[in-house]
Coordinates of C-alpha atoms and ligand atoms in Angstrom, one line a residue:
X1 CA 72.9 89.0 112.3
X2 CA 73.1 92.4 111.8
X3 CA 75.8 92.0 109.1
X4 CA 73.9 89.6 107.1
X5 CA 71.0 91.3 107.1
X6 CA 72.7 94.5 105.7
X7 CA 74.5 92.0 103.1
X8 CA 71.2 90.8 101.6
X9 CA 69.7 94.1 101.7
X10 CA 72.5 95.4 100.3
X11 CA 71.8 98.3 102.6
X12 CA 74.3 101.1 103.1
X13 CA 73.6 102.6 106.4
X14 CA 77.6 102.2 107.4
X15 CA 78.8 100.9 111.0
X16 CA 76.9 101.2 113.6
X17 CA 78.3 104.5 115.1
X18 CA 79.6 102.8 117.9
X19 CA 82.0 100.2 115.9
X20 CA 83.0 103.3 113.6
X21 CA 84.3 106.0 116.3
X22 CA 86.0 103.1 118.2
X23 CA 87.5 102.7 115.0
X24 CA 88.6 105.8 114.4
X25 CA 89.9 106.4 117.7
X26 CA 92.1 103.4 117.4
X27 CA 93.6 104.1 114.0
X28 CA 96.0 106.1 112.7
X29 CA 94.9 106.1 109.1
X30 CA 91.1 107.8 108.3
X31 CA 87.7 106.6 108.4
X32 CA 85.2 107.4 105.8
X33 CA 81.5 106.5 106.2
X34 CA 78.5 106.8 103.9
X35 CA 77.2 110.3 104.3
X36 CA 80.7 111.9 104.5
X37 CA 81.9 114.6 102.3
X38 CA 84.6 112.3 100.8
X39 CA 82.2 109.0 100.7
X40 CA 81.4 109.4 96.8
X41 CA 84.7 109.6 96.2
X42 CA 86.1 107.5 98.1
X43 CA 83.9 104.3 96.8
X44 CA 84.9 104.6 93.1
X45 CA 87.6 102.6 91.0
X46 CA 89.2 103.0 88.3
X47 CA 87.3 102.5 86.2
X48 CA 83.8 104.0 87.1
X49 CA 81.4 100.9 85.5
X50 CA 81.5 100.1 89.3
X51 CA 80.1 102.1 92.0
X52 CA 79.3 99.7 95.0
X53 CA 78.7 101.1 98.3
X54 CA 80.9 99.9 101.1
X55 CA 79.4 100.6 104.9
X56 CA 82.9 101.4 105.7
X57 CA 86.3 102.4 104.0
X58 CA 89.3 102.7 105.9
X59 CA 92.8 104.3 104.7
X60 CA 95.4 102.4 106.7
X61 CA 98.5 104.0 107.1
X62 CA 100.0 100.9 109.3
X63 CA 99.9 98.0 109.5
X64 CA 97.9 98.1 113.4
X65 CA 94.8 99.5 110.7
X66 CA 95.0 96.7 109.6
X67 CA 94.7 94.5 112.2
X68 CA 92.0 97.5 114.2
X69 CA 90.0 96.9 111.0
X70 CA 89.9 92.9 110.6
X71 CA 89.1 93.0 114.7
X72 CA 86.0 95.2 113.9
X73 CA 84.9 93.1 110.9
X74 CA 85.3 89.8 112.6
X75 CA 83.2 91.0 115.9
X76 CA 80.5 92.1 113.2
X77 CA 81.1 88.5 110.5
X78 CA 81.6 91.7 107.9
X79 CA 82.5 90.4 104.4
X80 CA 86.2 92.3 104.0
X81 CA 87.7 93.4 100.7
X82 CA 90.9 94.8 100.2
X83 CA 91.8 97.9 97.9
X84 CA 95.3 98.8 96.9
X85 CA 95.2 100.6 93.5
X86 CA 91.9 100.2 92.8
X87 CA 92.5 99.0 89.1
X88 CA 90.4 94.9 89.4
X89 CA 88.6 95.5 86.3
X90 CA 85.4 93.5 88.0
X91 CA 85.5 95.9 90.5
X92 CA 86.1 93.5 93.2
X93 CA 88.2 95.7 94.9
X94 CA 84.9 98.0 96.5
X95 CA 81.6 96.3 97.6
X96 CA 79.1 97.1 100.3
X97 CA 81.1 95.4 103.1
X98 CA 84.0 96.3 104.6
X99 CA 86.5 97.8 102.5
X100 CA 90.5 98.2 103.5
X101 CA 92.4 100.4 101.9
X102 CA 95.8 99.8 101.8
X103 CA 97.3 102.7 99.1
X104 CA 99.1 104.6 102.0
X105 CA 101.1 101.8 102.6
X106 CA 103.7 102.3 99.7
X107 CA 107.2 102.2 101.2
X108 CA 109.8 101.0 98.4
X109 CA 112.7 99.6 100.6
X110 CA 115.6 98.3 98.2
X111 CA 118.6 96.8 99.2
X112 CA 121.0 97.6 96.0
X113 CA 123.9 95.3 96.6
X114 CA 121.5 92.3 97.7
X115 CA 119.4 92.7 94.2
X116 CA 116.5 93.0 96.7
X117 CA 113.5 94.9 97.2
X118 CA 110.6 95.2 99.8
X119 CA 107.7 96.8 98.7
X120 CA 104.4 97.8 100.8
X121 CA 101.3 97.0 98.7
X122 CA 99.8 100.6 97.6
X123 CA 103.2 101.2 95.7
X124 CA 101.8 101.9 92.3
X125 CA 104.6 101.0 89.3
X126 CA 105.2 104.6 88.3
X127 CA 107.3 104.9 91.7
X128 CA 108.1 101.7 91.8
X129 CA 109.6 102.1 88.2
X130 CA 111.3 105.2 89.3
X131 CA 113.3 104.2 92.2
X132 CA 114.3 101.1 90.7
X133 CA 116.0 103.3 88.0
X134 CA 117.8 105.4 90.5
X135 CA 119.7 102.3 91.1
X136 CA 120.2 101.1 87.4
X137 CA 118.0 97.9 88.7
X138 CA 114.7 96.5 87.3
X139 CA 112.2 93.9 87.9
X140 CA 109.0 93.2 85.5
X141 CA 106.3 95.4 86.2
X142 CA 103.0 96.9 84.6
X143 CA 102.9 98.7 81.9
X144 CA 100.1 101.4 83.3
X145 CA 101.8 103.6 86.3
X146 CA 98.7 103.6 88.5
X147 CA 98.3 99.9 88.7
X148 CA 99.5 99.1 92.2
X149 CA 101.8 95.9 93.4
X150 CA 99.0 94.3 95.8
X151 CA 96.4 93.5 92.8
X152 CA 98.8 93.1 90.5
X153 CA 101.4 90.8 91.7
X154 CA 98.9 88.4 93.4
X155 CA 97.3 87.8 89.9
X156 CA 100.4 86.6 88.0
X157 CA 101.5 90.4 87.1
X158 CA 102.1 90.7 82.8
X159 CA 104.5 93.8 81.5
X160 CA 106.6 94.5 78.6
X161 CA 109.7 92.9 79.8
X162 CA 107.9 89.7 81.9
X163 CA 109.0 87.3 78.4
X164 CA 112.3 88.8 79.5
X165 CA 112.4 87.9 83.4
X166 CA 109.1 85.9 84.2
X167 CA 105.6 87.3 85.3
X168 CA 106.1 89.5 88.7
X169 CA 104.9 86.9 90.7
X170 CA 108.1 84.9 89.6
X171 CA 110.3 87.6 91.2
X172 CA 108.7 87.3 94.8
X173 CA 110.9 85.8 97.3
X174 CA 109.6 86.7 100.5
X175 CA 105.9 87.9 101.5
X176 CA 104.2 89.5 104.6
X177 CA 100.5 89.0 104.6
X178 CA 98.0 90.0 107.7
X179 CA 95.5 86.7 108.6
X180 CA 92.2 87.7 109.1
X181 CA 92.7 86.6 112.5
X182 CA 95.2 89.7 113.0
X183 CA 98.3 87.7 113.0
X184 CA 100.8 88.6 111.1
X185 CA 103.1 86.1 108.9
X186 CA 105.9 85.5 106.5
X187 CA 105.7 83.1 103.6
X188 CA 109.0 82.3 101.5
X189 CA 109.7 79.0 99.6
X190 CA 110.6 77.5 103.4
X191 CA 107.9 79.7 105.4
X192 CA 104.8 78.9 105.1
X193 CA 105.2 77.2 101.4
X194 CA 101.2 76.4 100.9
X195 CA 100.4 80.1 101.4
X196 CA 103.6 81.8 99.6
X197 CA 102.5 79.3 96.4
X198 CA 98.8 80.4 96.8
X199 CA 99.2 84.2 96.9
X200 CA 101.5 84.0 93.9
X201 CA 98.8 83.6 91.4
X202 CA 95.8 82.9 93.4
X203 CA 94.4 86.8 93.6
X204 CA 94.0 89.1 96.4
X205 CA 91.3 89.4 99.1
X206 CA 91.6 85.7 99.2
X207 CA 94.0 84.7 101.5
X208 CA 94.9 87.4 104.0
X209 CA 95.7 91.2 103.6
X210 CA 99.0 91.1 102.1
X211 CA 101.3 93.6 103.8
X212 CA 104.5 93.2 101.8
X213 CA 106.3 92.1 98.9
X214 CA 109.9 91.2 98.5
X215 CA 111.3 91.1 95.0
X216 CA 114.6 89.8 93.3
X217 CA 115.7 92.3 90.7
X218 CA 118.3 92.0 87.7
X219 CA 120.6 95.0 87.0
X220 CA 120.6 97.3 84.0
X221 CA 117.3 99.2 83.2
X222 CA 118.0 100.2 80.3
X223 CA 116.0 98.7 77.3
X224 CA 116.3 99.5 73.4
X225 CA 112.4 99.7 71.7
X226 CA 110.3 99.8 68.7
X227 CA 107.2 99.6 67.1
X228 CA 105.9 98.1 63.9
X229 CA 102.4 98.9 62.3
X230 CA 100.2 96.9 59.8
X231 CA 97.4 99.5 58.2
X232 CA 93.9 97.9 58.6
X233 CA 92.2 100.3 56.6
X234 CA 91.5 97.6 53.7
X235 CA 90.4 94.3 53.0
X236 CA 93.5 93.6 51.7
X237 CA 95.7 95.1 54.3
X238 CA 94.0 92.9 56.9
X239 CA 94.6 90.1 55.0
X240 CA 98.3 90.9 55.3
X241 CA 97.9 91.6 59.1
X242 CA 96.5 88.1 59.6
X243 CA 99.4 86.5 57.4
X244 CA 101.8 88.1 59.5
X245 CA 100.1 87.4 62.7
X246 CA 99.8 83.4 61.9
X247 CA 104.0 83.9 61.1
X248 CA 104.7 85.3 64.8
X249 CA 102.5 82.4 66.4
X250 CA 104.6 80.1 64.7
X251 CA 107.9 81.4 64.8
X252 CA 108.1 84.3 67.2
X253 CA 105.7 83.6 70.4
X254 CA 106.1 80.4 72.3
X255 CA 109.3 79.7 70.7
X256 CA 111.7 81.4 67.9
X257 CA 111.9 85.0 69.7
X258 CA 114.7 85.6 71.6
X259 CA 114.1 85.5 75.6
X260 CA 115.7 88.9 75.4
X261 CA 112.4 90.7 73.2
X262 CA 109.4 91.5 75.1
X263 CA 106.1 92.9 72.9
X264 CA 102.4 92.4 72.5
X265 CA 100.1 93.3 69.5
X266 CA 97.9 95.6 69.7
X267 CA 94.7 96.1 67.9
X268 CA 93.2 99.7 67.7
X269 CA 92.2 102.9 65.8
X270 CA 94.5 105.1 65.4
X271 CA 94.9 108.8 64.4
X272 CA 94.4 112.2 65.4
X273 CA 91.6 113.5 67.9
X274 CA 88.4 114.6 65.9
X275 CA 89.4 113.0 62.7
X276 CA 88.4 109.4 61.1
X277 CA 90.4 106.9 62.6
X278 CA 92.4 104.1 60.8
X279 CA 92.2 100.3 62.2
X280 CA 95.4 99.4 63.0
X281 CA 97.6 96.0 64.0
X282 CA 100.8 97.3 66.2
X283 CA 103.6 95.2 67.6
X284 CA 105.4 97.3 70.3
X285 CA 107.8 96.1 72.5
X286 CA 111.4 96.3 74.4
X287 CA 114.5 94.9 74.1
X288 CA 117.6 94.1 76.3
X289 CA 120.5 94.8 74.3
X290 CA 121.8 97.3 71.6
X291 CA 119.6 99.3 69.0
X292 CA 121.7 97.1 66.5
X293 CA 120.8 93.6 68.0
X294 CA 117.4 94.7 67.8
X295 CA 117.1 95.3 64.2
X296 CA 118.6 92.1 63.5
X297 CA 116.0 90.6 65.6
X298 CA 113.3 92.5 64.2
X299 CA 114.7 91.7 60.4
X300 CA 112.1 88.3 59.4
X301 CA 108.9 90.5 61.1
X302 CA 109.7 93.6 58.4
X303 CA 109.5 91.5 55.8
X304 CA 106.2 90.4 56.8
X305 CA 103.8 91.7 54.6
X306 CA 102.5 94.7 55.4
X307 CA 104.8 95.5 57.9
X308 CA 106.2 99.1 58.4
X309 CA 109.1 99.8 61.1
X310 CA 107.3 103.0 62.9
X311 CA 110.1 103.5 65.4
X312 CA 113.3 101.9 66.9
X313 CA 113.9 103.6 70.1
X314 CA 117.7 103.7 71.5
X315 CA 119.0 101.7 74.8
X316 CA 116.9 104.1 77.4
X317 CA 115.5 104.1 81.1
X318 CA 112.8 101.7 81.2
X319 CA 110.6 104.2 82.8
X320 CA 110.6 106.6 79.8
X321 CA 110.4 103.9 77.0
X322 CA 107.3 102.6 78.3
X323 CA 105.8 105.6 78.6
X324 CA 106.7 106.2 74.8
X325 CA 105.2 103.5 74.0
X326 CA 102.0 103.7 75.6
X327 CA 101.7 106.9 74.2
X328 CA 103.5 107.6 71.0
X329 CA 102.2 108.7 68.2
X330 CA 99.3 108.0 69.8
X331 CA 97.6 106.9 72.7
X332 CA 95.6 103.2 72.2
X333 CA 93.2 104.2 72.7
X334 CA 93.1 108.0 72.1
X335 CA 90.1 109.3 74.1
X336 CA 89.4 113.3 74.1
X337 CA 91.3 115.4 76.5
X338 CA 88.1 117.0 77.9
X339 CA 85.6 113.2 78.0
X340 CA 84.5 112.9 80.8
X341 CA 84.3 110.9 82.8
X342 CA 88.1 110.0 82.3
X343 CA 88.8 107.3 81.9
X344 CA 85.0 106.1 80.5
X345 CA 83.3 103.0 81.7
X346 CA 84.9 99.6 80.4
X347 CA 84.5 95.9 80.2
X348 CA 87.1 93.7 79.5
X349 CA 87.7 90.1 78.8
X350 CA 90.8 88.0 78.7
X351 CA 91.2 85.0 76.2
X352 CA 94.7 82.8 76.0
X353 CA 95.3 81.6 73.0
X354 CA 96.8 78.0 73.3
X355 CA 96.6 76.4 70.2
X356 CA 97.5 77.6 66.8
X357 CA 94.8 80.0 64.7
X358 CA 95.3 80.3 60.8
X359 CA 95.9 83.0 58.9
X360 CA 92.3 82.6 58.1
X361 CA 91.0 82.2 61.7
X362 CA 93.3 85.6 62.5
X363 CA 91.2 87.5 59.3
X364 CA 87.9 86.6 61.3
X365 CA 89.2 88.0 64.7
X366 CA 90.3 90.8 62.8
X367 CA 87.6 91.4 60.7
X368 CA 85.3 91.0 63.9
X369 CA 87.4 94.0 65.9
X370 CA 87.5 95.9 62.4
X371 CA 83.3 96.4 62.7
X372 CA 83.2 98.3 66.2
X373 CA 80.3 100.5 66.8
X374 CA 83.3 102.8 68.7
X375 CA 86.5 103.7 67.5
X376 CA 87.9 103.1 71.4
X377 CA 87.3 99.6 71.4
X378 CA 91.3 97.8 71.4
X379 CA 92.7 94.4 71.6
X380 CA 95.9 93.7 72.9
X381 CA 98.0 90.3 72.7
X382 CA 100.5 89.9 75.8
X383 CA 103.2 87.7 74.3
X384 CA 104.4 85.1 76.3
X385 CA 107.1 82.2 75.8
X386 CA 110.9 82.9 76.8
X387 CA 111.0 83.1 80.8
X388 CA 107.3 83.3 81.5
X389 CA 107.3 79.8 79.9
X390 CA 110.3 78.0 81.5
X391 CA 108.7 78.7 84.8
X392 CA 107.6 75.1 86.0
X393 CA 103.2 74.8 85.6
X394 CA 102.6 74.3 89.2
X395 CA 105.5 76.1 90.8
X396 CA 103.6 78.8 92.0
X397 CA 99.2 79.2 91.4
X398 CA 99.9 81.0 88.3
X399 CA 99.2 78.4 85.7
X400 CA 99.3 79.9 82.3
X401 CA 102.6 78.7 81.2
X402 CA 101.8 76.6 77.9
X403 CA 100.1 79.2 75.9
X404 CA 101.0 81.8 73.0
X405 CA 99.5 84.5 74.7
X406 CA 96.6 86.9 75.9
X407 CA 94.4 88.2 74.0
X408 CA 92.1 90.8 75.6
X409 CA 89.5 93.2 74.3
X410 CA 88.8 95.6 75.9
X411 CA 85.3 98.0 75.2
X412 CA 84.5 101.9 76.6
X413 CA 80.8 104.1 76.4
X414 CA 79.6 106.7 78.2
X415 CA 75.9 106.2 77.2
X416 CA 73.5 103.9 78.6
X417 CA 72.6 103.1 75.2
X418 CA 76.1 102.8 73.9
X419 CA 77.1 100.4 77.0
X420 CA 74.2 98.0 75.3
X421 CA 75.9 98.0 72.6
X422 CA 79.2 98.0 73.5
X423 CA 78.3 94.8 76.0
X424 CA 76.4 92.8 72.7
X425 CA 79.8 93.8 70.8
X426 CA 81.7 92.1 73.5
X427 CA 79.2 89.3 73.5
X428 CA 80.0 88.8 70.1
X429 CA 83.3 88.5 70.6
X430 CA 83.2 85.9 72.8
X431 CA 81.4 83.9 69.8
X432 CA 83.6 84.8 67.2
X433 CA 86.7 83.9 69.2
X434 CA 85.1 80.4 70.6
X435 CA 86.4 78.3 68.3
X436 CA 90.2 79.3 69.0
X437 CA 89.6 79.3 72.6
X438 CA 91.0 76.1 75.0
X439 CA 89.7 77.9 78.1
X440 CA 91.8 79.7 79.9
X441 CA 91.9 83.1 81.2
X442 CA 94.2 86.0 83.0
X443 CA 92.9 86.4 86.5
X444 CA 94.3 89.6 86.6
X445 CA 91.7 90.7 83.7
X446 CA 88.6 89.3 85.6
X447 CA 85.2 89.9 84.1
X448 CA 82.1 90.3 86.5
X449 CA 79.5 87.1 85.9
X450 CA 81.5 84.6 84.9
X451 CA 80.5 81.5 86.1
X452 CA 83.6 79.7 84.9
X453 CA 86.2 81.7 86.5
X454 CA 87.7 79.2 88.3
X455 CA 88.5 77.2 86.2
X456 CA 89.7 79.8 84.0
X457 CA 92.2 81.0 86.3
X458 CA 93.3 78.3 88.1
X459 CA 92.8 74.8 86.4
X460 CA 93.1 72.0 88.6
X461 CA 94.9 73.8 91.0
X462 CA 91.4 75.3 92.2
X463 CA 91.0 72.2 94.7
X464 CA 94.2 73.0 96.5
X465 CA 93.8 76.8 96.5
X466 CA 90.5 75.5 98.3
X467 CA 92.2 74.0 101.1
X468 CA 94.6 76.8 101.6
X469 CA 92.2 79.3 101.5
X470 CA 90.3 77.6 104.2
X471 CA 93.1 77.0 106.3
X472 CA 94.3 80.6 106.2
X473 CA 91.1 82.1 106.5
X474 CA 88.7 79.6 107.6
X475 CA 85.7 82.0 108.5
X476 CA 85.9 83.4 105.0
X477 CA 86.0 86.8 106.2
X478 CA 87.7 88.1 102.4
X479 CA 84.8 87.0 100.0
X480 CA 83.5 88.7 96.9
X481 CA 82.0 87.0 93.8
X482 CA 84.6 85.0 92.5
X483 CA 86.5 84.6 95.8
X484 CA 88.1 81.2 96.7
X485 CA 85.9 78.8 98.6
X486 CA 87.1 77.5 101.4
X487 CA 87.4 73.7 102.1
X488 CA 88.5 72.1 105.3
X489 CA 92.3 72.3 105.5
X490 CA 93.9 68.6 105.9
X491 CA 98.0 68.2 105.1
X492 CA 98.4 67.2 101.5
X493 CA 99.7 63.7 100.5
X494 CA 102.5 63.0 98.2
X495 CA 100.9 63.3 94.8
X496 CA 98.7 66.0 95.4
X497 CA 97.4 66.6 93.0
X498 CA 98.8 64.4 90.3
X499 CA 102.2 66.4 88.8
X500 CA 102.6 68.1 92.1
X501 CA 106.0 68.3 93.2
X502 CA 105.5 70.8 96.0
X503 CA 105.4 74.3 96.8
X504 CA 108.9 74.9 95.0
X505 CA 110.5 78.7 94.1
X506 CA 109.9 78.7 90.3
X507 CA 113.2 80.4 89.5
X508 CA 115.2 77.9 91.1
X509 CA 113.9 75.2 90.0
X510 CA 113.4 76.6 86.2
X511 CA 117.1 76.9 87.1
X512 CA 117.8 73.6 88.1
Ligands
FAD601 C1 94.6 101.0 83.3 C2 94.8 99.3 83.6 C3 95.9 98.7 83.1 C4 96.6 97.5 83.1 N1 97.5 96.7 82.9 C5 97.9 95.4 82.9 C6 98.8 95.3 82.5 O1 99.7 95.7 82.1 N2 99.5 94.0 83.5 C7 98.8 93.0 84.1 O2 99.4 92.0 84.2 N3 97.4 93.8 84.7 C8 96.9 94.9 83.9 N4 96.2 95.1 84.6 C9 94.8 94.4 85.4 C10 95.7 94.3 87.0 O3 97.1 94.2 87.0 C11 94.8 94.0 88.1 O4 93.5 94.5 87.4 C12 95.0 94.2 89.4 O5 94.4 93.2 90.3 C13 95.4 95.6 89.9 O6 95.9 95.9 91.1 P1 95.5 97.2 91.9 O7 96.3 96.8 93.3 O8 96.0 98.1 91.2 O9 94.0 97.2 92.1 P2 92.5 96.7 93.4 O10 91.4 96.6 92.7 O11 93.4 97.0 94.7 O12 93.3 95.2 93.4 C14 93.3 94.5 92.9 C15 92.2 92.6 93.4 O13 93.5 92.9 94.6 C16 92.8 92.3 95.6 N5 93.8 93.2 96.8 C17 94.0 94.4 96.0 N6 95.5 94.8 97.2 C18 95.1 94.1 98.2 C19 96.3 93.8 99.6 N7 97.3 94.4 100.0 N8 96.1 92.2 100.2 C20 94.9 91.3 99.7 N9 94.3 91.8 98.7 C21 94.3 92.8 97.9 C22 91.8 93.7 95.8 O14 90.7 93.4 96.8 C23 90.8 93.1 94.4 O15 90.2 91.7 94.3 C24 96.1 96.5 84.3 C25 94.6 97.1 84.7 C26 94.0 98.7 84.3 C27 92.5 98.6 85.0

């Protein structure tokens, strides 16, 4: 009753004192309440666009802290969300209600001889990759060093090496989860396989609190790298970039490019701070092999109209190459060093490209991009195919396998007036892209106010996810605007849903 009234009113009075005091007494971590000096900083996410006011924020140190949080939330029937890295692009990891922060649960335990690692949900990829580098090991992860395993893996997880090894969620062998009733369960191909299937792609704050992830690792953490550039300063330059995109889509994405290559096509406004910027199309990527072999692989790309080789990088540690690809010669987008807030508020929209787009179609899209009122707008094509496409479509809940790329469009603003302008611009992008869209979006780039989210993220897997949600969180304690609505659980029968072959391990299924 208390919680329902608070939710309806959007009130942020904080937990009743009795519960707050008891909670702080019983946990090792830290309780932060409205009115505390840290509260205003602690409720914020990486994107300052979102500024929800949770009733309570709890920084958990150990699993027992999470259990205590869930006990209190159950007693008050409060909506719970979990936060690891706070990078949700729709602000879903901070909302009015109970916020369980697991960023301090960031242990990494690597067993090099077994090629496995157990990783805490609050581990960011800066730390995880640096640890893997020590043993010359790799597993595909996020490009941004601050993004954390907890949210990233559950939404799929794309990175520069995903074409080579598969999505991050495809590398998971086992998970440890605290259900909302406080029980800890393990899930793998053999243990709770339905939960294991759902968590890999079903997105966070749905089935339980993810406590740890066991990853498969690969030997060899050195990769070569490259950057190719097309200027889109003129209409002719843009037409060449569009022709190149049409060629790449046909010959170098879903099929054609070797599986040892991973790359992104970035649309940006490039140039030093304070000077007029030039619209460019950039191809940046990594290669598992020598610089000479990479040069041979790139040769048809460098023959494309308007293409200029910007840089080739010798094989080097993935952590270094990842940083170089994001920052040299310019960061994309490059914000002035004195800009506040940093990063500025941002809106992102994802569209999978699953059908061919003609050179004229690409030209129209690139022209729309070039008309951006802000030099900080970017778009990026995260190229699929390779190992991503080899995984069975229903091997886990991440189903976007048969696509050319995810194309995300990203806008930033500083003032209310700019916000209005940039939200209009992103709406115009949706309309411009509409004829090319087959209806899928990447669930790791959610936008708020998207009534079509379930179909876009999960297609007809959604009803199965609803049943699994009903089994593992029947009280629907974990809830937010795009959470999975629980259905009463009944064990699935044969052929359920059509084409569903059981909760198989995608790597083994792909191999066999
Ligand atoms: C700057 C930036 C760069 C990015 N780069 C990439 C990229 O290269 N590739 C890519 O695929 N994606 C990328 N993303 C998207 C990113 O993968 C998702 O935002 C991801 O969900 C972030 O995870 P997080 O733990 O950092 O964020 P959070 O906001 O903490 O979590 C995201 C979601 O998962 C839930 N959650 C978090 N932890 C847990 C847990 N332990 N148990 C249960 N639920 C949990 C949250 O409630 C929320 O709904 C990027 C996002 C940003 C802002």
